[in-house]
Short mmCIF file of C-alpha atoms in Angstrom, two decimals:
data_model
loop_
_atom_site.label_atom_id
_atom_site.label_comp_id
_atom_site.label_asym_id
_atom_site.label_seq_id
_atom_site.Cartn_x
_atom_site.Cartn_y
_atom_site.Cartn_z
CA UNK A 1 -75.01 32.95 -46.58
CA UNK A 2 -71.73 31.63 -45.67
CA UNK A 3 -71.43 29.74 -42.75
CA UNK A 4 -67.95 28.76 -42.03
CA UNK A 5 -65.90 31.43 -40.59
CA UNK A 6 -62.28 31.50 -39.52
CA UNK A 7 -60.93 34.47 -37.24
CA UNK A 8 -57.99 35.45 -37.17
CA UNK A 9 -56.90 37.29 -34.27
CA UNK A 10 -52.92 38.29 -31.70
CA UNK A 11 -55.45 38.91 -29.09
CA UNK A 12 -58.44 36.75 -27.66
CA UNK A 13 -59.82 35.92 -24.12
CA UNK A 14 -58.58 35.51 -21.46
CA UNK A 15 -56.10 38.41 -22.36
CA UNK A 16 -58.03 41.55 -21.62
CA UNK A 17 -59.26 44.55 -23.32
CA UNK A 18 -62.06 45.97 -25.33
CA UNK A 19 -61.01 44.09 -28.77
CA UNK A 20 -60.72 41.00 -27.01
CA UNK A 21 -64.43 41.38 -25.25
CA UNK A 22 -65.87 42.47 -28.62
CA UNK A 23 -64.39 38.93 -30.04
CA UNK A 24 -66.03 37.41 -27.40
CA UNK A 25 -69.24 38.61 -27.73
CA UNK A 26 -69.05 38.38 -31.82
CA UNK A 27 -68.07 34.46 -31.85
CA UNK A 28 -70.36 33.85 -29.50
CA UNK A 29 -73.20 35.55 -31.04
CA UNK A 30 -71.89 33.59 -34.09
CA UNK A 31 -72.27 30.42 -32.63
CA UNK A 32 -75.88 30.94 -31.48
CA UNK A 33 -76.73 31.91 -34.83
CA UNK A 34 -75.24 28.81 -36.50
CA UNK A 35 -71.84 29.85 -37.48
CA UNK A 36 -69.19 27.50 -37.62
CA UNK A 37 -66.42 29.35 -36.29
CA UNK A 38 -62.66 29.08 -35.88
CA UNK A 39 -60.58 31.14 -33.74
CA UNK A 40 -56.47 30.94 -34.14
CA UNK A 41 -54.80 33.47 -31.64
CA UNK A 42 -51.76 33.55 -29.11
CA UNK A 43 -51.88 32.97 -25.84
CA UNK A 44 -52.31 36.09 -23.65
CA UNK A 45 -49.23 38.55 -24.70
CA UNK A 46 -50.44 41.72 -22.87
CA UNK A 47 -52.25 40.11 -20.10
CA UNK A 48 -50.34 38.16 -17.27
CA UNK A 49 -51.51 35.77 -14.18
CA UNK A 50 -54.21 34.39 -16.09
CA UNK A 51 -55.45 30.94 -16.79
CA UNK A 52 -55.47 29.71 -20.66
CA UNK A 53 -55.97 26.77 -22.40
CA UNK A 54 -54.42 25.24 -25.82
CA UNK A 55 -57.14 24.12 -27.77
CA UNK A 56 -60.97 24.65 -26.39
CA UNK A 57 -64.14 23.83 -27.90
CA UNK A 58 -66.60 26.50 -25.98
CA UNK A 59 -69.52 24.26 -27.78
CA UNK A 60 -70.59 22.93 -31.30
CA UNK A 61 -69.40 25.76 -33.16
CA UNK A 62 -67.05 27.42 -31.18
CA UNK A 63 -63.53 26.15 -31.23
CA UNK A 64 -60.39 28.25 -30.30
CA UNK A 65 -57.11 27.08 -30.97
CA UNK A 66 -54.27 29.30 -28.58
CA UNK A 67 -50.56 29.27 -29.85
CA UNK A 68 -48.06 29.69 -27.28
CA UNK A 69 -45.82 33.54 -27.51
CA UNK A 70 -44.17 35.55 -25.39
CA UNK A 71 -45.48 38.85 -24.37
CA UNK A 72 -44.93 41.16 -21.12
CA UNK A 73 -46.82 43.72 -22.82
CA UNK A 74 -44.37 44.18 -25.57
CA UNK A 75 -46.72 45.01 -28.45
CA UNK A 76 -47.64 47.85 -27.06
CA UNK A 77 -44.13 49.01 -26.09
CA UNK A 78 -43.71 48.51 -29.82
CA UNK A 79 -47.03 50.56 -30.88
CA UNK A 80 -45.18 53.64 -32.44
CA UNK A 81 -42.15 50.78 -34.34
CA UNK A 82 -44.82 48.68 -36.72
CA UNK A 83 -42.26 47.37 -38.79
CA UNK A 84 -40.80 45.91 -35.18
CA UNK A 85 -44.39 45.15 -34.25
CA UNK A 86 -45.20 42.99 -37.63
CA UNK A 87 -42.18 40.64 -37.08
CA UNK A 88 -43.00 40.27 -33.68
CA UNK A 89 -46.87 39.64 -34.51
CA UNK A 90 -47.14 37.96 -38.15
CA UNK A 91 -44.81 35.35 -38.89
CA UNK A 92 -45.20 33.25 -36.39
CA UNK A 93 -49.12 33.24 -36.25
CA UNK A 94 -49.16 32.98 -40.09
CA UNK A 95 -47.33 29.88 -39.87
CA UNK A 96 -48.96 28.36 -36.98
CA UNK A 97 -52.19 29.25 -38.76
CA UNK A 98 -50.58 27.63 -42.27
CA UNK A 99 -50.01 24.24 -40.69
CA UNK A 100 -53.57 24.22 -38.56
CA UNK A 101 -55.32 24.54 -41.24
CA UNK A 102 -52.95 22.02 -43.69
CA UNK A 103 -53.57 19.29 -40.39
CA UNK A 104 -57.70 19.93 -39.93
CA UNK A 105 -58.48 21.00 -42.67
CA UNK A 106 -61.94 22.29 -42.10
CA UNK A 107 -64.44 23.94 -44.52
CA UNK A 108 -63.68 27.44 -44.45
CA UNK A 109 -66.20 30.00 -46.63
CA UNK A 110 -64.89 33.23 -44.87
CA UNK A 111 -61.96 34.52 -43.02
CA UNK A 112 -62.45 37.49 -41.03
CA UNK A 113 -58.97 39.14 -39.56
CA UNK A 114 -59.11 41.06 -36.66
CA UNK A 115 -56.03 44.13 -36.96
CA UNK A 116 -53.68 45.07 -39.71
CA UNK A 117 -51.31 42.21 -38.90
CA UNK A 118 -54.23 39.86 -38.71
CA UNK A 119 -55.22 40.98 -42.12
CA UNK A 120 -51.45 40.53 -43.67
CA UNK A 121 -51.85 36.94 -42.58
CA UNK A 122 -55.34 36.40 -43.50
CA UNK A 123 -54.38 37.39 -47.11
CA UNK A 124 -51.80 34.57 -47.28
CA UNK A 125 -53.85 31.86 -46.04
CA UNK A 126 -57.04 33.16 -48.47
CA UNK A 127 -54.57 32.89 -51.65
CA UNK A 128 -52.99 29.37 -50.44
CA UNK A 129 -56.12 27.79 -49.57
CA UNK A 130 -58.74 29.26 -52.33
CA UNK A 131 -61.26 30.30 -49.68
CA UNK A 132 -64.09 32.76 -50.93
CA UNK A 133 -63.99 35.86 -48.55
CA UNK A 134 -61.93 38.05 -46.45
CA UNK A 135 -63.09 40.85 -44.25
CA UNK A 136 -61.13 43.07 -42.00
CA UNK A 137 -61.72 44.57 -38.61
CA UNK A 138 -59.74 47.58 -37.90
CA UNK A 139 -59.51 49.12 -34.86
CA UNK A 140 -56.90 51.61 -34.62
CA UNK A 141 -56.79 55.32 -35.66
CA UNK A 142 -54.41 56.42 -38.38
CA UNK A 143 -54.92 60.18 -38.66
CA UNK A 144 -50.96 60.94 -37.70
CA UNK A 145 -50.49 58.54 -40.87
CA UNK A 146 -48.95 60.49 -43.83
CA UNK A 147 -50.31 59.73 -47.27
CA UNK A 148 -46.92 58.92 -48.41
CA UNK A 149 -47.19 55.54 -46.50
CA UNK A 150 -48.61 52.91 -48.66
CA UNK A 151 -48.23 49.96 -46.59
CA UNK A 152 -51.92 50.69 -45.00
CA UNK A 153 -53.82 50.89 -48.11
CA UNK A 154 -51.16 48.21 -49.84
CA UNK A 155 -53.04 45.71 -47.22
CA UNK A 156 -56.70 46.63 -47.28
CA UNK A 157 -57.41 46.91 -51.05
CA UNK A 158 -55.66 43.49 -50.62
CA UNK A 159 -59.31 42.59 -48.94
CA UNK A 160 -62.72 41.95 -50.04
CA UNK A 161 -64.32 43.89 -46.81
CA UNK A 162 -63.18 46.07 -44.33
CA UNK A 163 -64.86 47.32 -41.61
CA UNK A 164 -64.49 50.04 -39.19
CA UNK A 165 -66.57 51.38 -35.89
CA UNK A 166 -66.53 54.95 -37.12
CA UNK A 167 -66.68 57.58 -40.32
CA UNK A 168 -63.52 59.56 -38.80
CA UNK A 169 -61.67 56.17 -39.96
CA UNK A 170 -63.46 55.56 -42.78
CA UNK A 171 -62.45 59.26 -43.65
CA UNK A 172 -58.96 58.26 -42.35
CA UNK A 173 -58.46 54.87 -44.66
CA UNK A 174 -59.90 56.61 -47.99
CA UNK A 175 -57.26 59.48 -47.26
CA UNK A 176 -54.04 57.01 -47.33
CA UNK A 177 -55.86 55.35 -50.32
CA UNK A 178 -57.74 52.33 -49.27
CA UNK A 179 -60.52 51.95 -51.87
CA UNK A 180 -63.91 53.80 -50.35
CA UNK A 181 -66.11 50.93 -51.87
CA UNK A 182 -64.62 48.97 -49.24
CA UNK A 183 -64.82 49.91 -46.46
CA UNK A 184 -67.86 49.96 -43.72
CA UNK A 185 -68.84 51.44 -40.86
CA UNK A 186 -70.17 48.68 -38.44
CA UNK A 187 -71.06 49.30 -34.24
CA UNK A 188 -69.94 47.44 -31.11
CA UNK A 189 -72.60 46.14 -29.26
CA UNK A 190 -73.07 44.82 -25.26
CA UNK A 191 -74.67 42.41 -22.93
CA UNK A 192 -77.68 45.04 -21.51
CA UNK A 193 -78.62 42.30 -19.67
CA UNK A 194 -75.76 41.91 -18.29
CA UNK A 195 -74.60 45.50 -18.06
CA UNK A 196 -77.49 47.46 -16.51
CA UNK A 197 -78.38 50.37 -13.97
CA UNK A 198 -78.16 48.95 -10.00
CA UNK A 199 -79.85 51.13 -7.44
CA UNK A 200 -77.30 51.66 -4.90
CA UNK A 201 -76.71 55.05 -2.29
CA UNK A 202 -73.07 56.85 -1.91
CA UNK A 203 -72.32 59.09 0.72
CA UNK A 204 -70.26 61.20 -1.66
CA UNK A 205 -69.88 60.79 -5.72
CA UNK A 206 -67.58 57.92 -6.89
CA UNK A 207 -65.59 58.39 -10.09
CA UNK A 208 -64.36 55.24 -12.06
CA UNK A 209 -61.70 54.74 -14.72
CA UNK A 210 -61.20 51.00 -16.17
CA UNK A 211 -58.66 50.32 -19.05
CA UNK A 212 -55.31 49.41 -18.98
CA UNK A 213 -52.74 52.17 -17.27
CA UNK A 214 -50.60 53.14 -20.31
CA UNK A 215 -49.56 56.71 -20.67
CA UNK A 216 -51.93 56.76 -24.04
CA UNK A 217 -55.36 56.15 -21.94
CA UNK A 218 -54.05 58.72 -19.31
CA UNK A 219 -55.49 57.31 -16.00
CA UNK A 220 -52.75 59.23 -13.87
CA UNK A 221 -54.25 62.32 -15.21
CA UNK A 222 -57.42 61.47 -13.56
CA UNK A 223 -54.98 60.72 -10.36
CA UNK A 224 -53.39 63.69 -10.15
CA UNK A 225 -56.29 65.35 -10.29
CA UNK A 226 -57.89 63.53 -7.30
CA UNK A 227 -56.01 65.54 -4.79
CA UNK A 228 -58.33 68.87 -5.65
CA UNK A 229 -61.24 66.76 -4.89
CA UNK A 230 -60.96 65.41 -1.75
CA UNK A 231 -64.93 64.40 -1.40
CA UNK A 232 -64.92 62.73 -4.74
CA UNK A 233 -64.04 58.58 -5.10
CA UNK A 234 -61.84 58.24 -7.49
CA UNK A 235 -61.82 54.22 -8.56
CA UNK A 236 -59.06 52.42 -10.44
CA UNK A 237 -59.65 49.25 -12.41
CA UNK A 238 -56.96 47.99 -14.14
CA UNK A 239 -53.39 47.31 -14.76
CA UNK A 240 -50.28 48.46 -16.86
CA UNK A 241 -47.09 50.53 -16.47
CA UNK A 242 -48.48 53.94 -15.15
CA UNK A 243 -50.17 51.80 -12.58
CA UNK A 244 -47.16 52.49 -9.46
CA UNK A 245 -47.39 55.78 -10.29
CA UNK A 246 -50.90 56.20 -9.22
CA UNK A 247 -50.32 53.63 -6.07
CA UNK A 248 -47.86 56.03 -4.76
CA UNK A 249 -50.33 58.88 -5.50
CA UNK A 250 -52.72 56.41 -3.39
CA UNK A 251 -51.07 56.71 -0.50
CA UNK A 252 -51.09 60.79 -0.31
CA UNK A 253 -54.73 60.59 -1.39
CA UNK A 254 -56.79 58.60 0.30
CA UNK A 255 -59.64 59.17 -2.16
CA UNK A 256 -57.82 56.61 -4.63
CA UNK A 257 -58.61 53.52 -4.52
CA UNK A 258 -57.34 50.82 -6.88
CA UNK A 259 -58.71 47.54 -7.80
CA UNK A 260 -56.31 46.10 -10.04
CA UNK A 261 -57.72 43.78 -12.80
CA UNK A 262 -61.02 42.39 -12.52
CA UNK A 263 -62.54 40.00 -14.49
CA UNK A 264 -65.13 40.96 -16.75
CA UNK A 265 -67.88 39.31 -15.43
CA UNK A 266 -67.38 41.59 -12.34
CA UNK A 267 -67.23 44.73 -14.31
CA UNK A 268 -70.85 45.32 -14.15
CA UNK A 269 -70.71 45.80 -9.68
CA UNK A 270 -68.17 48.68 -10.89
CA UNK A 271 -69.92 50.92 -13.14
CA UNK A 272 -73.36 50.19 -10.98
CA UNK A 273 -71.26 51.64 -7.62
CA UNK A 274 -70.17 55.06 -9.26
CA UNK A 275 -71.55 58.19 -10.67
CA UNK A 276 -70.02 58.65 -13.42
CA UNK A 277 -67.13 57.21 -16.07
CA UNK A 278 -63.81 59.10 -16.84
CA UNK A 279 -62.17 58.18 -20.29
CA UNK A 280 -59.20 61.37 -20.43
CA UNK A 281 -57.56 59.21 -23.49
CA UNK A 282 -54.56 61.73 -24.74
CA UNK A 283 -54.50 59.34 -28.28
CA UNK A 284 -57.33 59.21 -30.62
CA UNK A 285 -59.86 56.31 -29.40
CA UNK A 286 -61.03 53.64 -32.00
CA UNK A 287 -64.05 53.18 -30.50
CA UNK A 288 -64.48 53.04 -26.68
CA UNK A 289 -66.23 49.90 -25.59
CA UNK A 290 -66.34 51.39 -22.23
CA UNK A 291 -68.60 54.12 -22.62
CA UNK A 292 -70.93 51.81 -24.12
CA UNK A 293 -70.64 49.66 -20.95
CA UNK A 294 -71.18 52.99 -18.63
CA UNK A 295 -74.04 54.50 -20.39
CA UNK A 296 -75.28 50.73 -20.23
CA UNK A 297 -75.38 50.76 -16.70
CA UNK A 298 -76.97 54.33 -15.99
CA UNK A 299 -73.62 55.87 -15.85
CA UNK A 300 -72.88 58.89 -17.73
CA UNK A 301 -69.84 59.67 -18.82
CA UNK A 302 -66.64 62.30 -19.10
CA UNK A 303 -64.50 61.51 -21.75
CA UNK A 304 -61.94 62.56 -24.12
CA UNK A 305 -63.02 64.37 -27.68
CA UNK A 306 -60.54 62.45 -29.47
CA UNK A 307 -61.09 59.78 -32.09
CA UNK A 308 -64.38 58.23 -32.47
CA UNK A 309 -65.48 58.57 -29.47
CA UNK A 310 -67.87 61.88 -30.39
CA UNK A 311 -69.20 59.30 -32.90
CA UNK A 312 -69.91 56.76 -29.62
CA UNK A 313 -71.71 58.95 -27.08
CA UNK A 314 -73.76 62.07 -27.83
CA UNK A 315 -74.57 65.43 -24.92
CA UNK A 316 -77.39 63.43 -23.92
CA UNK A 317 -75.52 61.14 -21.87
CA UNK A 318 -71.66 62.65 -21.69
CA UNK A 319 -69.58 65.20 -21.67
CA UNK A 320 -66.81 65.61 -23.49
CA UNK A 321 -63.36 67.43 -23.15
CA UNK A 322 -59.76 68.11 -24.27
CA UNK A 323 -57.92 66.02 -21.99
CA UNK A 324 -55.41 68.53 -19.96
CA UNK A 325 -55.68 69.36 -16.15
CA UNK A 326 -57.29 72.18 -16.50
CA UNK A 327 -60.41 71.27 -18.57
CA UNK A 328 -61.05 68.10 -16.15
CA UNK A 329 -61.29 70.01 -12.97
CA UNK A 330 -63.53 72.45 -14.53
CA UNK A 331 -65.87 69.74 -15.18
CA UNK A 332 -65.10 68.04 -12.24
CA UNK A 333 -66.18 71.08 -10.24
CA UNK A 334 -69.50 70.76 -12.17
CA UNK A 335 -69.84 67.00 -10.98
CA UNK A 336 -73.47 67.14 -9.89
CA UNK A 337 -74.74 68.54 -13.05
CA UNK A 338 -73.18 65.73 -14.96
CA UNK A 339 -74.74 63.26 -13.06
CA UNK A 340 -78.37 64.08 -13.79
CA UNK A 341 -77.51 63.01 -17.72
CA UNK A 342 -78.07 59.20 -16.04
CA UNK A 343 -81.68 59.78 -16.85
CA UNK A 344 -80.85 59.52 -20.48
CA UNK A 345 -78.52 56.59 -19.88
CA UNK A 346 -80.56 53.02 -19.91
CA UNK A 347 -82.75 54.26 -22.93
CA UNK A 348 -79.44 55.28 -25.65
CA UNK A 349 -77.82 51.63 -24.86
CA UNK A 350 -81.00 50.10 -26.03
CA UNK A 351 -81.23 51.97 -28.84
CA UNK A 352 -77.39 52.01 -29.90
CA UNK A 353 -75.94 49.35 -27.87
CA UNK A 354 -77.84 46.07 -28.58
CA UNK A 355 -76.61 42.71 -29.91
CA UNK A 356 -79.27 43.66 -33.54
CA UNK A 357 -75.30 45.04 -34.83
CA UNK A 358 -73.81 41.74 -35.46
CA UNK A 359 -76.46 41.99 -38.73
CA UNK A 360 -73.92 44.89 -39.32
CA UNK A 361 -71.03 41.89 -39.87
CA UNK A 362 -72.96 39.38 -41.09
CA UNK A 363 -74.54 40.90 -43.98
CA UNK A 364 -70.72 40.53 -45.13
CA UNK A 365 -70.76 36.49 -45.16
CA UNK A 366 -72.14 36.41 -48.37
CA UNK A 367 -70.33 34.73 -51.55
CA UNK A 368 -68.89 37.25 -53.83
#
């Protein structure tokens, strides 16, 4: 087993989102089980008004080294221009990375790149410094890809590993000819400590949303909506730029309430207060860390059919729709009887959810 690792990542704590929670919880989990790890990221590019720090050793075998970058949210204003979005993303980090590693010099036995850019970079520093393994994380969907575009599979047979959270992008990557003995399908996992049913009383049913409000995740869908259900809750959590448009919406409907962001360790209080989880994502989801938090917590969920996210959450615990007005309040007239799925809730998470997937990962830190 290799025990050395060095991750590559754009995006780590304290900048927020589901990729940068599931880093969290994998180097962590790393640590405690005797990994040596590395972390070389930016500082927070989509995140603003947080704290950060340089360099930071979390303990023996967690150090994170942050480079400084400038953000404001623009790689995701650059999402549908990759060729913009690699020259904003790689160069820098690959460099940064290039002379960290020429300065320390530490062991390294495997890097593990988090994202296609993260994976470009991670095959330079693999070839320049002779180190044994690379494995890729990919969390993105790429079924409006065409097959004609080779840069995709040009990276990942690049790779020794890559590993994805569902078969739609396994299915996806062989399509635009990334070699099939590749890739893997690995799962997310959660705190269930942590993240676990609270028995609290509501007057009337509380509906939450929590992601960041870009037009792709569709929160002002779930706004609009709000008005036709006057004895619902409708809670906000989160940030981003459809985030005035539902303040202004606020202030018609009193039933909207937002919260802004919230750190993560006060995410659990959220999902305990409210009856069920909306995800109306418009784009296909990668995964959907969320749900996984929801269901976690006794929560059951409504949530987009897109992506993988049929692949997270089964009719046991959600329901699932095609995300248009329409379709959400016809469901949302049925509130009540999507509320008694909690009963299923607790038991999936332990069975799908726990922190038994990192084996999933590591079983890839082997020598080749």
């Amino acid at each position: 087993m290799l025990k050395n690792i060095l991750t590559i990542t754009p995006f780590f704590s304290p900048n927020i989102g589901g990729v940068e929670t599931h880093l969290t919880d994998l180097t962590s989990k790393l640590s405690i089980l005797g990994y040596q790890n590395y972390v070389l990221t930016y500082s927070p590019i989509s995140t603003t008004d947080v704290t950060w720090q340089h360099s930071e050793k979390i303990n023996k075998n967690l150090h994170i080294r942050r480079f400084s970058w400038f953000g404001n949210n623009l790689f995701h204003r650059l999402e549908k221009k990759p060729l913009l979005n690699l020259i904003y993303i790689t160069p820098y980090l690959l460099i940064r990375s290039i002379i960290w590693l020429i300065i320390h010099h530490p062991k390294i036995d495997v890097i593990h790149s988090h994202g296609l850019n993260a994976a470009i970079i991670g095959i330079f520093l693999q070839k320049i410094f002779h180190i044994n393994r690379h494995i890729v994380s990919i969390y993105s969907s790429y079924d409006n890809v065409p097959k004609s575009n080779l840069y995709i599979s040009t990276i990942l047979n690049r790779v020794d590993v890559v590993l994805t959270q569902s078969q739609r992008s396994i299915d996806q990557l062989t399509k635009l000819g990334v070699d099939k003995n590749k890739t893997h399908r690995y799962r997310h996992w959660i705190d269930t400590a942590k993240f676990k049913p609270l028995n609290t009383t509501r007057k009337r049913p509380s509906v939450l949303f929590i992601g960041r409000m870009i037009p792709q995740k569709n929160a002002l869908l779930l706004a609009k909506v709000a008005k036709t259900f006057p004895n619902i809750d409708f809670n906000f959590v989160g940030e981003g730029p459809d985030y005035s448009k539902i303040k202004k919406l606020s202030q018609v409907n009193k039933n909207i309430i937002l919260h802004g962001n919230v750190s993560y360790e006060k995410l659990a209080g959220y999902y305990q207060n409210s009856d069920l989880f909306c995800l109306p994502s418009k784009y296909d989801e990668g995964w959907g860390r969320v749900l996984m938090e929801s269901i976690a917590c006794g929560v059951p969920v409504l949530a987009t059919d897109m992506g993988a996210v049929p692949e997270v959450v089964d009719k046991t615990v959600s329901v699932l729709f095609t995300p248009n007005l329409t379709n959400l309040k016809k469901h949302l007239t049925n509130i009540q009887s999507i509320i008694t799925l909690k009963k299923n809730c607790r038991s999936y998470a332990l069975k799908h959810f726990s922190d038994k997937n990192i084996s999933l990962i590591t079983r890839f830190y082997v020598k080749t």
